[in-house]
CSV table of C-alpha atoms in Angstrom, one decimal:
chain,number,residue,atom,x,y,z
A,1,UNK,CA,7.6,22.1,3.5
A,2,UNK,CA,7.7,24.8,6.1
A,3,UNK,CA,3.8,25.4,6.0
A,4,UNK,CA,3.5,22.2,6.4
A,5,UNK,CA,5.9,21.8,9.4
A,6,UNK,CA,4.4,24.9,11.2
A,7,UNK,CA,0.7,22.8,11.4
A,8,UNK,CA,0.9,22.3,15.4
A,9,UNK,CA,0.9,18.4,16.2
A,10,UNK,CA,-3.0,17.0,16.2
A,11,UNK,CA,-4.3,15.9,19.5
A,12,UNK,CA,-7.1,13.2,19.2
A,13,UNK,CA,-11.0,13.8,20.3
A,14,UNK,CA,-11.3,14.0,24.1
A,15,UNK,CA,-12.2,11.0,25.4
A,16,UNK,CA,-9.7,9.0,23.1
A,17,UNK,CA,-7.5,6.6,25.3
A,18,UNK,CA,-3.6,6.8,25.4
A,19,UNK,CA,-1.9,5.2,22.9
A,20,UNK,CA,-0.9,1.9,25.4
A,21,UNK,CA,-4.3,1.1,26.4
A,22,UNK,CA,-5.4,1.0,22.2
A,23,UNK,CA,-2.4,-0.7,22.3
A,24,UNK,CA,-3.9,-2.9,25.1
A,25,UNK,CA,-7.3,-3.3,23.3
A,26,UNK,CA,-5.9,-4.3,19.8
A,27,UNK,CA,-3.4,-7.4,21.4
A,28,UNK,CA,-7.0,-8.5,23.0
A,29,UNK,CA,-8.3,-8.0,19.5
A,30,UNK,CA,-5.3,-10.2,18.2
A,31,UNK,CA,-5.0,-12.4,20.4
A,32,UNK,CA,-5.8,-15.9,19.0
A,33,UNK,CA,-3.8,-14.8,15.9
A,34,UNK,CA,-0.8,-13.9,17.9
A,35,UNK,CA,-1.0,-17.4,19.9
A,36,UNK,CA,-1.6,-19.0,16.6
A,37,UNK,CA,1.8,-17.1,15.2
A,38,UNK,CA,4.2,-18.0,17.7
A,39,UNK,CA,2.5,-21.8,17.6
A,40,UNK,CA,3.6,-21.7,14.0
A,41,UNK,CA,7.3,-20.1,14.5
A,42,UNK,CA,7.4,-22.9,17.2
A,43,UNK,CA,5.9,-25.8,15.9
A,44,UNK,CA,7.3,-25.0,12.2
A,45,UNK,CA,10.7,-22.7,12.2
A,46,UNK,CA,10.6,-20.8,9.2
A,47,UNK,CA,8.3,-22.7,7.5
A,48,UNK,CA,4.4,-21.7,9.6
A,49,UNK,CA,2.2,-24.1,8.0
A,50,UNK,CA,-1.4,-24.0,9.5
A,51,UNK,CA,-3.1,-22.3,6.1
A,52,UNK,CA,-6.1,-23.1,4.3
A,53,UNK,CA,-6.3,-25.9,2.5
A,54,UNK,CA,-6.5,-29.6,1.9
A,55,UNK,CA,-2.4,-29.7,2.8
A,56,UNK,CA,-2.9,-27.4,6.2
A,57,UNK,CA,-5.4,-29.5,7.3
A,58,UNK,CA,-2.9,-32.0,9.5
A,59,UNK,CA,-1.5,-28.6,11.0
A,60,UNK,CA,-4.3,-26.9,11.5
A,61,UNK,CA,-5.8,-29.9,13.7
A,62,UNK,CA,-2.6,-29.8,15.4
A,63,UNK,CA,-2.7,-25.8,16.3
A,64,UNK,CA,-6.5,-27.1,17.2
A,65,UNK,CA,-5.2,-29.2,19.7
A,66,UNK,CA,-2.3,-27.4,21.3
A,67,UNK,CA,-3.9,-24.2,21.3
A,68,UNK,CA,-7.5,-25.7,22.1
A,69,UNK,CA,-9.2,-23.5,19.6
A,70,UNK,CA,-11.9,-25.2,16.9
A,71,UNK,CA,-10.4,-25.7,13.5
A,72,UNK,CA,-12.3,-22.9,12.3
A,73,UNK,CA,-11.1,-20.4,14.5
A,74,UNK,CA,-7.5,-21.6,13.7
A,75,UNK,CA,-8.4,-20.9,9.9
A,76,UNK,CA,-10.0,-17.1,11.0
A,77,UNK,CA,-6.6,-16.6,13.0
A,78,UNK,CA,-4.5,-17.4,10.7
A,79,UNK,CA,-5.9,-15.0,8.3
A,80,UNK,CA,-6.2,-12.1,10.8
A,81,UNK,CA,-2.2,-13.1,11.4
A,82,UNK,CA,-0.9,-12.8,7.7
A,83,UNK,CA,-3.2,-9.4,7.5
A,84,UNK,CA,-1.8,-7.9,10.2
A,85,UNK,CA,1.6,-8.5,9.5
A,86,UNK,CA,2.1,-10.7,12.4
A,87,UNK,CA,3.5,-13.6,9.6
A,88,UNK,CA,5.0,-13.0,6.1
A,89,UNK,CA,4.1,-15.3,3.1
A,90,UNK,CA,7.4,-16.1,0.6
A,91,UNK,CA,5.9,-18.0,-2.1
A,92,UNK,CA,5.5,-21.1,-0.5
A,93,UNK,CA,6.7,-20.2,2.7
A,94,UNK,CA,5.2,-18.8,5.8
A,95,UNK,CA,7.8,-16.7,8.6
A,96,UNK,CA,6.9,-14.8,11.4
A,97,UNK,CA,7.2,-10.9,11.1
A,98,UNK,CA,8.9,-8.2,12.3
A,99,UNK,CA,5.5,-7.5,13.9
A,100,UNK,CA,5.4,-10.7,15.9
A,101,UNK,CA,9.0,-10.1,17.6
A,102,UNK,CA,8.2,-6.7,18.4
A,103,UNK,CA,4.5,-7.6,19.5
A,104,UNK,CA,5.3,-7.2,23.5
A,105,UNK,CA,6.8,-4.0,23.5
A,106,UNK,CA,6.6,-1.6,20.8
A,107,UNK,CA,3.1,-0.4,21.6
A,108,UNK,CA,3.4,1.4,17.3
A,109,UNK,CA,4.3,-1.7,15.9
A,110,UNK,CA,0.7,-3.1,17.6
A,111,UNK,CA,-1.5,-0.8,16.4
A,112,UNK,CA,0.1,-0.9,12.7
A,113,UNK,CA,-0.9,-4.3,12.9
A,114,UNK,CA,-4.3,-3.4,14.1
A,115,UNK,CA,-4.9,-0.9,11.3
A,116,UNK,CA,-3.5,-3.2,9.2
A,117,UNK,CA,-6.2,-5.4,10.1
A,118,UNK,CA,-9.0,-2.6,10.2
A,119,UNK,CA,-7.9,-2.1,6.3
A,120,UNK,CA,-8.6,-5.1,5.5
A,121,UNK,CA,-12.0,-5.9,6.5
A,122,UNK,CA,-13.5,-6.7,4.0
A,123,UNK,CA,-11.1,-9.9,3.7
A,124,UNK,CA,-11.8,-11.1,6.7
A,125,UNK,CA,-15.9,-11.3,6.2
A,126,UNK,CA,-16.5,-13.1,3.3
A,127,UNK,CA,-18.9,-11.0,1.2
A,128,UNK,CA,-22.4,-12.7,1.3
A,129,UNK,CA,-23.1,-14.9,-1.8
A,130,UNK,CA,-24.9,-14.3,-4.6
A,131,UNK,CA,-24.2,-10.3,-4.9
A,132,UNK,CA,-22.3,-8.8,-7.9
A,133,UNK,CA,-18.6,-8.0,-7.2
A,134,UNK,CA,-19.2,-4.7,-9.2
A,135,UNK,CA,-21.9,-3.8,-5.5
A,136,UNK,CA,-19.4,-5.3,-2.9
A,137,UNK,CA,-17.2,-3.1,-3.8
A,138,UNK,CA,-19.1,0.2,-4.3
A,139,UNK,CA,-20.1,-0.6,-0.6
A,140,UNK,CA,-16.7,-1.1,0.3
A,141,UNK,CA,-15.4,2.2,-1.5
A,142,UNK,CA,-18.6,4.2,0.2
A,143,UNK,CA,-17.7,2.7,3.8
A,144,UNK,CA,-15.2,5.6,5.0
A,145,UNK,CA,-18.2,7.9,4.6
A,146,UNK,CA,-20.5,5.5,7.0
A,147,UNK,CA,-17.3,5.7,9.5
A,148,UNK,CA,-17.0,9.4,9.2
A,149,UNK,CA,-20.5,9.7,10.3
A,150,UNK,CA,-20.1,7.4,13.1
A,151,UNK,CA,-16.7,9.1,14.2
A,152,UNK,CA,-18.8,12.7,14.2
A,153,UNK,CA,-21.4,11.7,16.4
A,154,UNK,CA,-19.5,10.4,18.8
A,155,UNK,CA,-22.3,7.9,19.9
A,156,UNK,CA,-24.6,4.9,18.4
A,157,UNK,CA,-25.8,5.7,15.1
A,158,UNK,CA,-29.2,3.9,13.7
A,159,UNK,CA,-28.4,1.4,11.5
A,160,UNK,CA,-31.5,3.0,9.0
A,161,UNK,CA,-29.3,6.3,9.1
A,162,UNK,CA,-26.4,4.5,8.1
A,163,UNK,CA,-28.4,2.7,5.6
A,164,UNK,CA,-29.1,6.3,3.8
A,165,UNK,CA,-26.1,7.5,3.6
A,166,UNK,CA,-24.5,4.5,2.5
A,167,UNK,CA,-27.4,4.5,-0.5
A,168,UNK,CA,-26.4,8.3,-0.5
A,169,UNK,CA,-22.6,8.0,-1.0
A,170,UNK,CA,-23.4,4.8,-3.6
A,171,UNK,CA,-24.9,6.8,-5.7
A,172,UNK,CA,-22.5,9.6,-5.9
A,173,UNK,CA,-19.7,7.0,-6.8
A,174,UNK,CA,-21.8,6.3,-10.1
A,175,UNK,CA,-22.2,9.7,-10.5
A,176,UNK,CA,-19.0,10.9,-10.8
A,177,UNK,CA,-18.2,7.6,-12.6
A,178,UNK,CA,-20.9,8.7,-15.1
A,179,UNK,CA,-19.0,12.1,-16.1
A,180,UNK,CA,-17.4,11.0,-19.5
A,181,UNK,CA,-19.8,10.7,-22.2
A,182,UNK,CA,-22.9,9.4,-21.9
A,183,UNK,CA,-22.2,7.3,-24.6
A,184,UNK,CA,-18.8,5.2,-23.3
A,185,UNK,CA,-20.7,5.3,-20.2
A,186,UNK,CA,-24.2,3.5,-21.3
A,187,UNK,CA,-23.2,-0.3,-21.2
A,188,UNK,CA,-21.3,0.4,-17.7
A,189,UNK,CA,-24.4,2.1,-16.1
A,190,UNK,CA,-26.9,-0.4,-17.4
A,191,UNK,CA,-25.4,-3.2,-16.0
A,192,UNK,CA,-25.0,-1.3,-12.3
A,193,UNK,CA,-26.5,-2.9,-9.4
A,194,UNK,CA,-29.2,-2.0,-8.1
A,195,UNK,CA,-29.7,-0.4,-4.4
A,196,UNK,CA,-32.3,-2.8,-3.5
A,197,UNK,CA,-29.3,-5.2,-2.6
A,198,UNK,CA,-27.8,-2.4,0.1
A,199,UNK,CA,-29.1,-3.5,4.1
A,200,UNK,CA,-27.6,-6.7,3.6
A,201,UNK,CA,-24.4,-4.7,2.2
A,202,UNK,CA,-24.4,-3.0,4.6
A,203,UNK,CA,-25.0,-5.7,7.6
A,204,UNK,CA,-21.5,-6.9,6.0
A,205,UNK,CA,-19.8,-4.0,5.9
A,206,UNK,CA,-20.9,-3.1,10.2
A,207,UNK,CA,-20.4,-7.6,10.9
A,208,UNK,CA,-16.8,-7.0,9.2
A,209,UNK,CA,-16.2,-4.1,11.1
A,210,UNK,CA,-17.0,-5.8,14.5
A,211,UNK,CA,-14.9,-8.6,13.6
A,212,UNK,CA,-12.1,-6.8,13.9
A,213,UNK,CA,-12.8,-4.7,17.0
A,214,UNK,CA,-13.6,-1.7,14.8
A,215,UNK,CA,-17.3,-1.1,16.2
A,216,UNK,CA,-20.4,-2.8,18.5
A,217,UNK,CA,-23.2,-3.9,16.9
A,218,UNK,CA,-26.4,-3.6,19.7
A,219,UNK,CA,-29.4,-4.8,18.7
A,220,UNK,CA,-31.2,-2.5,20.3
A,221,UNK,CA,-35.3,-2.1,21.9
A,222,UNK,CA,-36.4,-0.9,18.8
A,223,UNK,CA,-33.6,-0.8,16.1
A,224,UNK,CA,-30.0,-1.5,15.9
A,225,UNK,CA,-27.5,0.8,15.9
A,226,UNK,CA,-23.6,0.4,16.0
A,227,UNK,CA,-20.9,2.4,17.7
A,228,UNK,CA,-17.4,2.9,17.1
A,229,UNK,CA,-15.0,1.3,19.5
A,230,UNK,CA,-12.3,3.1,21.0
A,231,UNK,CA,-10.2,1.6,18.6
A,232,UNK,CA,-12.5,2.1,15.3
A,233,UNK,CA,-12.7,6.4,16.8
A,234,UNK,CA,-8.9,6.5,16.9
A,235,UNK,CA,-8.7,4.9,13.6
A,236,UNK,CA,-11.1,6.8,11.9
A,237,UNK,CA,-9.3,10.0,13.5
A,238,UNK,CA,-6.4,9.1,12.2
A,239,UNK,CA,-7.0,9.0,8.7
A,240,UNK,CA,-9.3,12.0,8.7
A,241,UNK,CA,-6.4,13.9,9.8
A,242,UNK,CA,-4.2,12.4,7.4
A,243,UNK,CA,-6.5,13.7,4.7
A,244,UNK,CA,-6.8,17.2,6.5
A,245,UNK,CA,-3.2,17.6,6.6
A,246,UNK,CA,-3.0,16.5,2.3
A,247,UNK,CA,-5.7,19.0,1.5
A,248,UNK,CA,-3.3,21.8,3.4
A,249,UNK,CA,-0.4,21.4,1.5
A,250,UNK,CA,0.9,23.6,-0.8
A,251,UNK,CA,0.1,21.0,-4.2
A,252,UNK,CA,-3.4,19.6,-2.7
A,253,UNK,CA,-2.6,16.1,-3.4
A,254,UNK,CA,-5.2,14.6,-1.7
A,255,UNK,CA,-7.6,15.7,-4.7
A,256,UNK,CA,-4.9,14.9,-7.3
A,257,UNK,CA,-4.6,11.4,-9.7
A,258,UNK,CA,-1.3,9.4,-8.9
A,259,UNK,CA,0.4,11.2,-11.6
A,260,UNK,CA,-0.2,14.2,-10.1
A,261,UNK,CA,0.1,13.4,-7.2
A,262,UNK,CA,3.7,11.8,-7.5
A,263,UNK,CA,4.6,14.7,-9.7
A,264,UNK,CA,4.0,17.3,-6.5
A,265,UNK,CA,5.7,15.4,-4.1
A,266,UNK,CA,9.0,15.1,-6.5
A,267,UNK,CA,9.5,18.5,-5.7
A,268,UNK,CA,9.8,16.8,-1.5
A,269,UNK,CA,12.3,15.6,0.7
A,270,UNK,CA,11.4,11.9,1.6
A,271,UNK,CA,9.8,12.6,4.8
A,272,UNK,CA,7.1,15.0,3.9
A,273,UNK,CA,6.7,13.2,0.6
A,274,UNK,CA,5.8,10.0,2.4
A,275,UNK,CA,3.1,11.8,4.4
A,276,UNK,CA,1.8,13.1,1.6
A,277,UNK,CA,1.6,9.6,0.3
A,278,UNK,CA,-0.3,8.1,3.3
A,279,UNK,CA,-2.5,10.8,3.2
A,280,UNK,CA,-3.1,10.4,-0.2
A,281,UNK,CA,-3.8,6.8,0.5
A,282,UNK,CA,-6.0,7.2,3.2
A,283,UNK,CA,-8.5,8.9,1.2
A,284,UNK,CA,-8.7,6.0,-1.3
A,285,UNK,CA,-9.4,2.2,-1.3
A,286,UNK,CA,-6.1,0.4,-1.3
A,287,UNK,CA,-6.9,-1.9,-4.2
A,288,UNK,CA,-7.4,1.3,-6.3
A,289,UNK,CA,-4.4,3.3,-5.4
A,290,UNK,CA,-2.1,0.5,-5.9
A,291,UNK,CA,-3.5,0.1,-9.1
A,292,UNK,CA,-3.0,3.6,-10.3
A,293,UNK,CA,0.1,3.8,-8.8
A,294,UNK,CA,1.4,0.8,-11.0
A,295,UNK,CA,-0.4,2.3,-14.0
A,296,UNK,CA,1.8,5.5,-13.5
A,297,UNK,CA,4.7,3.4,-13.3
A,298,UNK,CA,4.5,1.4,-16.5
A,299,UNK,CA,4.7,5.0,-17.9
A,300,UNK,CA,7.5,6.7,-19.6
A,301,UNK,CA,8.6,9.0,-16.9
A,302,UNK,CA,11.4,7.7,-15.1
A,303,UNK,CA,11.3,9.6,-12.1
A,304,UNK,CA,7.2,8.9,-11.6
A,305,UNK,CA,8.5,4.9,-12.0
A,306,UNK,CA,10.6,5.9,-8.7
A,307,UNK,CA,8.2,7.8,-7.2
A,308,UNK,CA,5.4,5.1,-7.5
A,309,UNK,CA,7.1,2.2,-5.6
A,310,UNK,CA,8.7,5.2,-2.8
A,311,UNK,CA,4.1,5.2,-2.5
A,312,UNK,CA,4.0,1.0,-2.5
A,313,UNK,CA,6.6,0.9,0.0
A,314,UNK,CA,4.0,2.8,2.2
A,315,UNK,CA,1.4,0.5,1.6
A,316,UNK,CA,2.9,-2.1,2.5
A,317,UNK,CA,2.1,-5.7,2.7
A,318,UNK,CA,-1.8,-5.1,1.1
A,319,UNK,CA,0.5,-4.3,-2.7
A,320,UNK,CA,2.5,-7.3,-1.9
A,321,UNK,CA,0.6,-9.2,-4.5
A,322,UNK,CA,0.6,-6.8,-7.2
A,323,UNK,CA,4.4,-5.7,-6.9
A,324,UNK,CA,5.3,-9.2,-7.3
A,325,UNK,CA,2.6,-10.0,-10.4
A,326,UNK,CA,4.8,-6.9,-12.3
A,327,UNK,CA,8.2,-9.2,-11.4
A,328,UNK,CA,7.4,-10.5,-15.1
A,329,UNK,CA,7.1,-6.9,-16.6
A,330,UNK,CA,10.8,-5.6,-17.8
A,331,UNK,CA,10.7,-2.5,-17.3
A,332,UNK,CA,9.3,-3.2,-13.2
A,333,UNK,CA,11.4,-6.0,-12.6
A,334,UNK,CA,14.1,-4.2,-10.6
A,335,UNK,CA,12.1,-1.9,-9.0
A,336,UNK,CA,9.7,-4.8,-7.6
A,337,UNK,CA,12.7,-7.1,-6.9
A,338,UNK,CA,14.7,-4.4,-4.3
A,339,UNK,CA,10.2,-3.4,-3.2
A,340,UNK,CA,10.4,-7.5,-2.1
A,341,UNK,CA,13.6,-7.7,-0.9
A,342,UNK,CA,12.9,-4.8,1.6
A,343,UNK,CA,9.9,-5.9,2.1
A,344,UNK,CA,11.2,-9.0,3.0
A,345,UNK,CA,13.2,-7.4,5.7
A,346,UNK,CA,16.3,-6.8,3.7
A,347,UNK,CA,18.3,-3.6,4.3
A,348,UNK,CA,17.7,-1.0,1.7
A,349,UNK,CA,21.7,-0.8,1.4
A,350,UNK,CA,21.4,-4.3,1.0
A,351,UNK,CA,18.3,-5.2,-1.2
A,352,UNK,CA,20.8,-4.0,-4.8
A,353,UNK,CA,21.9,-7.5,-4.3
A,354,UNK,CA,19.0,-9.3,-5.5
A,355,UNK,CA,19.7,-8.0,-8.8
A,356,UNK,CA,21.5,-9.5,-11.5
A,357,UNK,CA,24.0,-7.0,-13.0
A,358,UNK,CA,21.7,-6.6,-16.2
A,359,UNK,CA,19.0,-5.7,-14.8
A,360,UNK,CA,20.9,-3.3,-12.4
A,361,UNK,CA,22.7,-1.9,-15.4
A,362,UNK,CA,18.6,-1.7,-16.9
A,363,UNK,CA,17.7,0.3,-13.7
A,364,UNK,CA,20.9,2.6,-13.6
A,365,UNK,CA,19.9,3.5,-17.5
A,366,UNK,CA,16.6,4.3,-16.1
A,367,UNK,CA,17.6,6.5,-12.7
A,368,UNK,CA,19.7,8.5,-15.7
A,369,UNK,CA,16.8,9.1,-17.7
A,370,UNK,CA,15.0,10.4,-14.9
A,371,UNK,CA,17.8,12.7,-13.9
A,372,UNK,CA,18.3,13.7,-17.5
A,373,UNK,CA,14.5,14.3,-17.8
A,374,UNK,CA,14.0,16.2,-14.1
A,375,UNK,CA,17.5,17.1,-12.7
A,376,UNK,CA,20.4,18.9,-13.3
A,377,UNK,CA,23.3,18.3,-15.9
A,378,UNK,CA,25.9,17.8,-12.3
A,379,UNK,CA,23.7,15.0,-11.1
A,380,UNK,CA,24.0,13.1,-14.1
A,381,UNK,CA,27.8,12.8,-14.4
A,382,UNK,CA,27.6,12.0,-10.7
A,383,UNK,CA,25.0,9.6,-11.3
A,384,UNK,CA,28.5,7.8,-13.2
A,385,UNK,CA,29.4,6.7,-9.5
A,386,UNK,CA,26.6,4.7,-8.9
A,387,UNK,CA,26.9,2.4,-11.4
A,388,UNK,CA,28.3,-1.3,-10.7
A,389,UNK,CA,30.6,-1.0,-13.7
A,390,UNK,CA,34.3,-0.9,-12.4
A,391,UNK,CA,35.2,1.5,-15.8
A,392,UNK,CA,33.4,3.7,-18.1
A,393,UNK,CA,33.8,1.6,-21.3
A,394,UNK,CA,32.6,-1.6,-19.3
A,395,UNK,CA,29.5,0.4,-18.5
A,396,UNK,CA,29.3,1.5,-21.9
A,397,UNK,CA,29.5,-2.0,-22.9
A,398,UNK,CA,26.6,-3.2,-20.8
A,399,UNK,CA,24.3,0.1,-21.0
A,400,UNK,CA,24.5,-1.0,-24.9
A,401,UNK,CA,24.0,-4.5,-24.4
A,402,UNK,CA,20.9,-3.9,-21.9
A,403,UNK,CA,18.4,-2.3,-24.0
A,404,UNK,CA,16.5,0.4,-22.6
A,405,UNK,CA,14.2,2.5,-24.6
A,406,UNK,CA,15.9,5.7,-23.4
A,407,UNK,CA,19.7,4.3,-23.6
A,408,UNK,CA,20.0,7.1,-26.8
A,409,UNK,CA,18.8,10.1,-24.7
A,410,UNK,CA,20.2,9.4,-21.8
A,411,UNK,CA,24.0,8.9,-23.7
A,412,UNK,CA,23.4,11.5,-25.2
A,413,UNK,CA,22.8,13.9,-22.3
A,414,UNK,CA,25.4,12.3,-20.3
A,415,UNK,CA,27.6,13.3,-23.3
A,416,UNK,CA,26.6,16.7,-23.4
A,417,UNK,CA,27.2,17.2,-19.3
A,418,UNK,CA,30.5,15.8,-19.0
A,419,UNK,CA,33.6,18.2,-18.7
A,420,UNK,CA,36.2,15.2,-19.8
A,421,UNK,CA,36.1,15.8,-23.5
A,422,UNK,CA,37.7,11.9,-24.1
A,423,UNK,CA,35.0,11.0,-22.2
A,424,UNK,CA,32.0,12.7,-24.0
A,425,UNK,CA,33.2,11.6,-27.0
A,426,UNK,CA,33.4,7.7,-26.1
A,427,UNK,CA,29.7,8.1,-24.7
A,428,UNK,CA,28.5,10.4,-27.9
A,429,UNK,CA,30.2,7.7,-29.9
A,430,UNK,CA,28.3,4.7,-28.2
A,431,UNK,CA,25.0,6.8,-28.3
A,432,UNK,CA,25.5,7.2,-32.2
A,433,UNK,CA,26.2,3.3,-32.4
A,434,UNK,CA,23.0,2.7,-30.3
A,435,UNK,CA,20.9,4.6,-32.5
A,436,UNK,CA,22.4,3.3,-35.7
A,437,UNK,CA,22.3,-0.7,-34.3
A,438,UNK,CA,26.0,-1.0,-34.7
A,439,UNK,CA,28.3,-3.2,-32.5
């Protein structure tokens, strides 16, 4: 932590504006969505209902009218809104976001919502038709590299240049997906795409990127070539650094699976851990971390459960989606229900209250296996304190009742770290009647 902390603070490339005019430029960049937002807190309350669909149809003519926009560019955004954070979807429900209050003068919350946006390219420019999902998103995964290169020279780049490297960095990706053996790996590579499919790829990929104020697109006397906005350069900035600062620290995360990765940044205080976690996402498509990170926590260790949803919580609204597909998953359910509630806009003090008292009893079974696992034997018999049991025999009661894989062990160790003997012996005696199925 303190080689980390010495790291003077980055200055962006010369040239880059301050932070209020990219502020400036991303409200121009959000504007329609941001009129289209406050039409919808307006004109609906809590309920914003100007989606897509056949039943949005009445209030998307209506946001037409009042905002004298075409339907369609009511429908594009409306989109931009919900990806930038600018409304919230609840189930059925549509309500402005924290973003949207705070859109006039917090010039951080604006260009969160911008890079928000930027992330999400790919959603906002459907992919063209008729290409295999496996190719959109190789492109999509090999598109930081065509940033990079754009970012680095500081000027228009050739779209053919791009084109290589793009065909370059495609490649590689089925390289290293090729390193297992050859023979799990023969189907998979014999059904890959071709590259033939690539400049229309990448006319996509560049078309997204401009549709969010990310780069130009000139056409050029001879060829096109794009060029990063002031925007796109301070974006792409940004997350280079992020990953500079990952491959610094002491446990080089940035090169690390999720495991791994959550396992070194245990060892953290919340702070630097949740840098580590940004840069460790910024180096990777969003769709893929949040997927690894949930594959990590449907694992047996506790504390990497924890850890996992600490690194959702920093994604954000993109894992909104996943987090609440896992609702149905018992051993995810509390942790996704207090991720929604907060994400939700509840206070973290707050969010236990969505819980039901089994399945908070489930997650303070859980917390205690990942002490007993990672911590010391003090933290565990202070861990007792937490618990929304009033008594130790009601909690014994309930942790018995609950069923959790680890309810033995983690008995068992509490038994074993208690100084009260009475008490050790009540919990040794409900461990032993756990493990034998007794009452």
């Amino acid at each position: 932590m303190t080689t980390r902390r010495t790291r003077p603070a980055p200055r962006p490339p010369e040239g880059t504006p301050p932070r209020a005019e990219l502020a400036r430029q991303a409200r121009h960049v959000l504007a329609d969505a941001v009129r289209i937002a406050r039409w919808a807190a307006v004109e609906h309350g809590a309920d914003a209902a100007p989606r897509t669909g056949t039943g949005a149809r009445p209030a998307q003519e209506r946001a037409a009218a009042a905002l004298d926009l075409t339907p369609g560019q009511i429908r594009a955004g409306w989109d931009r809104a919900r990806l930038a954070g600018l409304v919230e979807l609840h189930g059925d429900t549509a309500r402005p976001g924290w973003r949207l209050h705070a859109w006039d003068r917090d010039d951080s919350a604006v260009l969160r919502g911008w890079v928000a946006l930027f992330d999400a390219w790919s959603l906002v420019h459907p992919a063209p038709e008729g290409v295999a999902p496996s190719a959109v998103a190789e492109v999509v995964e090999a598109v930081p590299q065509v940033l990079s290169l754009l970012q680095l020279s500081q000027g228009p780049v050739l779209v053919p240049v791009l084109l290589d490297l793009l065909g370059q960095r495609v490649e590689e990706l089925r390289e290293e997906r090729c390193e297992v053996p050859a023979a799990e790996q023969a189907p998979e590579t014999a059904d890959a795409p071709a590259l033939d499919g690539l400049p229309t790829l990448l006319d996509w990929a560049l078309e997204g990127l401009a549709a969010v104020g990310a780069l130009t697109l000139d056409p050029g006397t001879e060829e096109r070539h794009a060029t990063l906005t002031p925007l796109g350069n301070w974006a792409v900035w940004v997350k280079l650094e992020q990953i500079c600062v990952a491959a610094q620290s002491p446990a080089g995360n940035i090169e690390q699976s999720a495991e791994d990765m959550l396992r070194g940044c245990a060892r953290l205080t919340p702070g630097p851990a949740r840098d580590e976690y940004r840069a460790w996402l910024a180096a990777r498509t969003l769709s893929s971390a949040v997927a690894e990170l949930l594959a990590v926590a449907r694992g047996e260790d506790a504390l990497l459960r924890g850890l996992a949803f600490e690194a959702l919580r920093v994604v954000g609204a993109p894992a909104e989606a996943e987090v609440r597909a896992t609702v149905a998953e018992p051993s995810l359910r509390p942790y996704a229900l207090l991720w929604l509630a907060e994400y939700e806009g509840a206070d973290p003090d707050d969010a236990q209250e969505v819980l039901t008292r089994e399945e908070s009893t489930w997650l303070w079974v859980d917390t205690a296996a990942a002490v007993a696992d990672h911590g010391e034997s003090e933290l565990l018999v202070r861990h007792l304190d937490s618990a929304v049991q009033g008594t130790v025999p009601a909690l014994l009661d309930e942790v018995r009742a609950v069923g959790h894989p680890r309810t033995v062990q983690v008995l068992v160790a509490l038994a074993a770290a208690h100084p009260d003997p009475a008490l050790a012996k009540a919990v040794r005696r409900a461990a032993f009647q756990v493990h034998t199925g007794g009452a």
